[in-house]
Amino acid sequence: MPEKPSLEPNASSRPSKKDPLVSLARYSEIGFIIPAAILLGFFLGKLADYYLHTRWLYLIGLLFGAVVGFWQMIRMAVGAFKKDE
């Protein structure tokens, strides 16, 4: 009777070296997440300013985007650190 394959990966089947493209993708994502979140918050704030006829909501959107961007970057960095261990 054939042997059932195990669901646990063998240490011998893991690559000994990390793929440089995976590392490049991970770090470029961290570099783009903060500016993207800040710009999204800014433009959503400008949109809210337009519809609500105010002049200050873009600042709240800008700050909220910065906080969310840094929070997501920290989450990604902690997740990458845990995967490396």
XYZ file of N, CA and C in Angstrom:
255
model
N 0.827 -1.161 0.000
C 0.000 0.000 0.000
C 0.889 1.248 0.000
N 0.554 2.280 -0.834
C 1.405 3.477 -0.889
C 1.285 4.300 0.396
N 2.364 4.958 0.695
C 2.448 5.766 1.906
C 1.758 7.110 1.690
N 0.994 7.574 2.676
C 0.302 8.849 2.563
C 1.312 9.987 2.695
N 1.170 11.011 1.863
C 2.073 12.158 2.017
C 1.668 12.959 3.252
N 2.655 13.423 3.965
C 2.372 14.214 5.171
C 2.102 15.655 4.777
N 1.326 16.341 5.590
C 1.011 17.741 5.339
C 2.091 18.678 5.851
N 2.948 18.192 6.715
C 4.023 19.010 7.256
C 5.187 19.024 6.270
N 5.719 20.224 5.976
C 6.852 20.285 5.044
C 8.116 19.747 5.681
N 8.893 19.074 4.880
C 10.184 18.561 5.341
C 11.206 19.681 5.330
N 12.153 19.590 6.221
C 13.223 20.587 6.252
C 14.067 20.500 4.984
N 14.138 19.307 4.398
C 14.952 19.153 3.185
C 14.267 19.747 1.964
N 12.936 19.899 1.979
C 12.242 20.440 0.817
C 12.233 21.964 0.803
N 12.591 22.604 1.920
C 12.641 24.061 1.963
C 13.886 24.555 1.251
N 13.735 25.645 0.510
C 14.943 26.195 -0.126
C 15.853 26.814 0.923
N 17.134 26.627 0.737
C 18.092 27.133 1.716
C 18.289 28.636 1.573
N 18.105 29.173 0.369
C 18.269 30.599 0.124
C 16.921 31.228 -0.140
N 16.757 32.461 0.280
C 15.524 33.184 0.000
C 15.568 33.707 -1.424
N 14.396 33.762 -2.031
C 14.299 34.292 -3.383
C 14.426 35.812 -3.320
N 15.342 36.410 -4.051
C 15.510 37.865 -3.967
C 14.301 38.631 -4.497
N 13.541 38.054 -5.415
C 12.362 38.748 -5.924
C 11.270 38.841 -4.867
N 11.164 37.830 -4.010
C 10.180 37.878 -2.929
C 10.554 38.975 -1.938
N 11.820 39.081 -1.611
C 12.271 40.140 -0.708
C 12.066 41.517 -1.329
N 12.350 41.639 -2.616
C 12.157 42.903 -3.306
C 10.687 43.304 -3.296
N 9.799 42.367 -3.542
C 8.367 42.665 -3.534
C 7.904 43.075 -2.147
N 8.389 42.396 -1.130
C 7.986 42.714 0.250
C 8.422 44.123 0.639
N 9.676 44.471 0.362
C 10.175 45.772 0.776
C 9.640 46.903 -0.093
N 9.377 46.651 -1.357
C 8.775 47.698 -2.187
C 7.331 47.943 -1.768
N 6.635 46.919 -1.312
C 5.279 47.105 -0.815
C 5.286 47.971 0.439
N 6.241 47.762 1.314
C 6.362 48.586 2.510
C 6.657 50.030 2.111
N 7.453 50.237 1.081
C 7.786 51.588 0.638
C 6.643 52.313 -0.031
N 5.701 51.599 -0.615
C 4.586 52.236 -1.304
C 3.353 52.394 -0.422
N 3.249 51.670 0.659
C 2.027 51.673 1.452
C 1.813 53.017 2.152
N 2.867 53.636 2.656
C 2.711 54.903 3.375
C 2.286 56.031 2.427
N 2.985 56.276 1.311
C 2.527 57.351 0.423
C 1.128 57.093 -0.152
N 0.812 55.839 -0.432
C -0.513 55.540 -0.978
C -1.596 55.839 0.049
N -1.381 55.481 1.307
C -2.372 55.742 2.351
C -2.520 57.241 2.596
N -1.419 57.968 2.579
C -1.477 59.417 2.793
C -2.228 60.087 1.650
N -1.924 59.717 0.420
C -2.618 60.315 -0.721
C -4.100 59.964 -0.739
N -4.423 58.732 -0.401
C -5.825 58.339 -0.358
C -6.574 59.125 0.712
N -5.981 59.284 1.885
C -6.615 60.077 2.933
C -6.777 61.530 2.530
N -5.766 62.088 1.870
C -5.839 63.470 1.410
C -6.973 63.661 0.408
N -7.049 62.790 -0.593
C -8.079 62.953 -1.623
C -9.476 62.666 -1.092
N -9.604 61.740 -0.157
C -10.913 61.525 0.451
C -11.315 62.726 1.308
N -10.349 63.337 1.976
C -10.627 64.559 2.729
C -11.016 65.705 1.825
N -10.333 65.850 0.681
C -10.696 66.896 -0.287
C -12.096 66.663 -0.846
N -12.432 65.398 -1.080
C -13.770 65.074 -1.561
C -14.825 65.422 -0.506
N -14.535 65.116 0.747
C -15.456 65.474 1.831
C -15.562 66.999 1.957
N -14.447 67.710 1.771
C -14.491 69.173 1.793
C -15.394 69.718 0.694
N -15.319 69.138 -0.465
C -16.123 69.600 -1.595
C -17.614 69.422 -1.313
N -17.986 68.248 -0.835
C -19.400 67.967 -0.620
C -19.958 68.635 0.637
N -19.150 68.826 1.653
C -19.628 69.426 2.902
C -19.333 70.924 2.996
N -18.702 71.487 1.960
C -18.384 72.912 1.866
C -17.552 73.379 3.067
N -16.500 72.628 3.361
C -15.562 72.994 4.416
C -14.183 73.167 3.797
N -13.227 73.565 4.606
C -11.865 73.765 4.095
C -10.810 73.073 4.948
N -11.187 72.212 5.882
C -10.221 71.645 6.802
C -10.248 70.121 6.884
N -11.198 69.473 6.250
C -11.291 68.015 6.356
C -10.144 67.298 5.645
N -9.521 67.958 4.682
C -8.383 67.328 4.012
C -7.231 67.095 4.991
N -7.106 67.977 6.011
C -6.051 67.778 7.017
C -6.329 66.538 7.862
N -7.580 66.334 8.222
C -7.943 65.137 8.983
C -7.707 63.891 8.131
N -8.081 63.953 6.853
C -7.830 62.824 5.955
C -6.348 62.537 5.793
N -5.558 63.608 5.719
C -4.111 63.465 5.589
C -3.514 62.795 6.823
N -3.907 63.253 7.999
C -3.400 62.651 9.242
C -3.888 61.213 9.406
N -5.145 60.972 9.077
C -5.682 59.621 9.185
C -4.951 58.675 8.225
N -4.671 59.135 7.006
C -3.928 58.323 6.048
C -2.523 58.014 6.526
N -1.872 58.993 7.165
C -0.521 58.766 7.692
C -0.536 57.733 8.806
N -1.514 57.840 9.704
C -1.606 56.889 10.808
C -1.875 55.486 10.280
N -2.803 55.373 9.354
C -3.134 54.055 8.790
C -1.943 53.487 8.018
N -1.232 54.323 7.278
C -0.063 53.854 6.533
C 1.037 53.328 7.438
N 1.340 54.062 8.507
C 2.365 53.594 9.435
C 1.919 52.350 10.190
N 0.641 52.292 10.534
C 0.122 51.111 11.231
C 0.240 49.877 10.335
N -0.113 50.017 9.069
C -0.013 48.888 8.147
C 1.448 48.501 7.910
N 2.335 49.482 7.839
C 3.754 49.170 7.648
C 4.303 48.394 8.844
N 3.905 48.787 10.052
C 4.353 48.072 11.250
C 3.809 46.652 11.255
N 2.547 46.474 10.880
C 1.963 45.134 10.813
C 2.709 44.264 9.801
N 3.044 44.829 8.653
C 3.761 44.062 7.631
C 5.169 43.719 8.097
N 5.837 44.641 8.774
C 7.198 44.391 9.247
C 7.194 43.296 10.329
N 6.222 43.339 11.229
C 6.141 42.315 12.267
C 5.827 40.962 11.638
N 4.924 40.939 10.654
C 4.615 39.686 9.961
C 5.807 39.130 9.208
N 6.598 40.009 8.590
C 7.793 39.550 7.880
C 8.831 39.034 8.848
N 8.931 39.647 10.022
C 9.889 39.200 11.024
C 9.496 37.808 11.539
N 8.203 37.573 11.726
C 7.756 36.276 12.201
C 7.971 35.187 11.160
N 7.824 35.529 9.875
C 8.044 34.540 8.813
C 9.507 34.173 8.691
N 10.400 35.124 8.988
C 11.831 34.871 8.876
C 12.349 33.952 9.966
N 11.656 33.884 11.087
C 12.145 33.058 12.194
C 11.974 31.604 11.948
